[in-house]
Amino acid sequence: ARRGSVALPAALVRWGGLVGGRWVETPATFPVQDPASGEELGRVADCGVAEAREAVRAAHEAGAAWARLPAKERSVRLRRWYELMLENKDELARIITAENGKPLKEAQGEILYSASFLEWFAEEARRVYGDVIPASGKDRRILVLKQPVGVAAIITPWNFPSAMITRKVGAALAAGCTVVVKPAEDTPLSALALGELANQAGIPAGVYNVVPCSRQQTPAVGEVLCTDPLVSKISFTGSTATGKILLKHAAGTVKRVSMELGGHAPFIAFDSADVDRAVAGALASKYRNSGQTCVCTNRFLVQKGIHDKFVEKFAKAIEKELHVGSGFDAKTTQGPLINEKAVEKVERHVSDAVSQGASIVTGGKRHSLGKNFFEPTLLSNVTTKMLCTQEETFGPLAPVIKFETEEEAIAIANAANVGLAGYFYSRDPAQIWRVAEQLEVGMVGVNEGIISAVESPFGGVKESGLGREGSKYGIDEYLEIKYVCFGGL
């Protein structure tokens, strides 16, 4: 299917919602745009309150049969879904690049990462173990069962439109839950393509539902998913502000919640660091997906002994290794930002920093390619009073703060009210232990700029969220513990 200048894989592109195994059209539609060109890719069904409630009912009705399936059967279906993702990886990646803008190579990497969660949780489905606890009385036995929580509402962001779904849905389905997915309005096509493959994989009707909707419908649909009594669990990835709204809605019916919210990641380079490795890690951590990830570094803290050398080498690496362009261009490492509002935020952060004395080392303005492109930017002489160090930029801006002591760096890093990821570079073993333990974040990269992995627990502390995703802990978010006292023996 060709829309504008972008050819989409017709076999996987769907424009309707997926409810109870059926593709659902609605009277109203909303546009999905290519952020690189601004062209409309097509129009997707604008699901509202009625469709959301219908999807919840479909998930609820499918739940009992799915939960009763032997774990091995659920595992086989998830494994087949994983295999189909691999068979269609290039087509799925093209969909991501078309609606999200990230470079095709990054999109291909996301698909492999996304599929790995289905593989992982297909295996974890068969490892949901209960317990037998020694009782204090000889005439009873104490049993502990783990059972699926029920219908899970899955609300996902645009920056990883495939991986953020499978990381949640893989765990939910493995546990025996059914799901209703509300994808971001900017990137619904990836969620719908996964639905097509779920159908092909033999995931029963109603187990995986998708209700795409416009920005205007999102508050009402989100409220339905958080308040409907048939929904037992909410899993959300997005901003802290939106997460707080959803938590308030979910409180009315005391739902289980998982929240992976905003980050403000510090990256500390100590004098003891290998500067070249630190620069390579900084480049990877900051500029992946043009700085639009929740674990991207947002604040660089560099100790005075290596500060000048780090900034010089970082600037050279940015200018040499980063190439701005359409995600479909093989040379591109930096695609467009998701929309013009995102670009305006980066501009505002740069302008504020410069007005307070920061220096632009490289970049600093919109790119000539179009309104959604911004130059990879490096700032020095940055202070903690500037906006770019007080709030998450979510764009290709790297502000560098010079510090003197380890204690100072930790204090600056921990001053934020969020704590998702943190990174630091050091070759001092004692310092590594001290800093890793003291950073107030859920995930720490030590001499590493990329830390996400299917085997690792993903999540934050403070206002960065609740719960963990991926790893052996991820499936627990979708399980209830039931105590059974078996007496009269």
PDB file of C-alpha atoms in Angstrom, residues 19-21 54-69 74 77 148 150-151 173 176-180 203-209 230:
ATOM      1  CA  VAL A  19     -11.878  -6.164  18.813  1.00  0.00           C
ATOM      2  CA  GLY A  20     -12.740  -9.766  19.590  1.00  0.00           C
ATOM      3  CA  GLY A  21     -10.755 -11.004  16.599  1.00  0.00           C
ATOM      4  CA  GLU A  54     -16.580  -3.531  23.568  1.00  0.00           C
ATOM      5  CA  ALA A  55     -12.891  -4.465  23.568  1.00  0.00           C
ATOM      6  CA  VAL A  56     -12.884  -4.827  27.349  1.00  0.00           C
ATOM      7  CA  ARG A  57     -15.930  -7.130  27.156  1.00  0.00           C
ATOM      8  CA  ALA A  58     -14.294  -9.172  24.403  1.00  0.00           C
ATOM      9  CA  ALA A  59     -11.136  -9.560  26.492  1.00  0.00           C
ATOM     10  CA  HIS A  60     -13.167 -10.500  29.561  1.00  0.00           C
ATOM     11  CA  GLU A  61     -15.181 -13.121  27.650  1.00  0.00           C
ATOM     12  CA  ALA A  62     -12.022 -14.648  26.179  1.00  0.00           C
ATOM     13  CA  GLY A  63     -10.221 -14.625  29.521  1.00  0.00           C
ATOM     14  CA  ALA A  64     -11.522 -17.781  31.157  1.00  0.00           C
ATOM     15  CA  ALA A  65     -10.674 -20.053  28.240  1.00  0.00           C
ATOM     16  CA  TRP A  66      -7.228 -18.487  27.752  1.00  0.00           C
ATOM     17  CA  ALA A  67      -6.402 -18.789  31.463  1.00  0.00           C
ATOM     18  CA  ARG A  68      -7.479 -22.457  31.482  1.00  0.00           C
ATOM     19  CA  LEU A  69      -5.205 -23.371  28.590  1.00  0.00           C
ATOM     20  CA  ARG A  74       0.032 -20.528  25.712  1.00  0.00           C
ATOM     21  CA  ARG A  77       1.108 -19.658  20.630  1.00  0.00           C
ATOM     22  CA  PRO A 148      -3.774 -14.425  36.194  1.00  0.00           C
ATOM     23  CA  GLY A 150      -7.632 -10.914  34.435  1.00  0.00           C
ATOM     24  CA  VAL A 151      -8.070  -8.259  31.747  1.00  0.00           C
ATOM     25  CA  LEU A 173      -0.533 -13.472  27.844  1.00  0.00           C
ATOM     26  CA  GLY A 176      -3.009 -16.187  31.288  1.00  0.00           C
ATOM     27  CA  CYS A 177      -4.361 -12.622  31.049  1.00  0.00           C
ATOM     28  CA  THR A 178      -6.087 -11.052  28.063  1.00  0.00           C
ATOM     29  CA  VAL A 179      -5.341  -7.503  26.913  1.00  0.00           C
ATOM     30  CA  VAL A 180      -6.727  -4.324  25.407  1.00  0.00           C
ATOM     31  CA  ILE A 203      -3.873 -16.234  19.534  1.00  0.00           C
ATOM     32  CA  PRO A 204      -7.626 -16.687  20.148  1.00  0.00           C
ATOM     33  CA  ALA A 205     -10.133 -13.948  19.342  1.00  0.00           C
ATOM     34  CA  GLY A 206     -10.458 -11.459  22.180  1.00  0.00           C
ATOM     35  CA  VAL A 207      -7.115 -12.270  23.783  1.00  0.00           C
ATOM     36  CA  TYR A 208      -5.299  -9.401  22.003  1.00  0.00           C
ATOM     37  CA  ASN A 209      -7.433  -6.330  21.225  1.00  0.00           C
ATOM     38  CA  LEU A 230     -13.935  -5.689  34.106  1.00  0.00           C
TER      39      LEU A 230
END
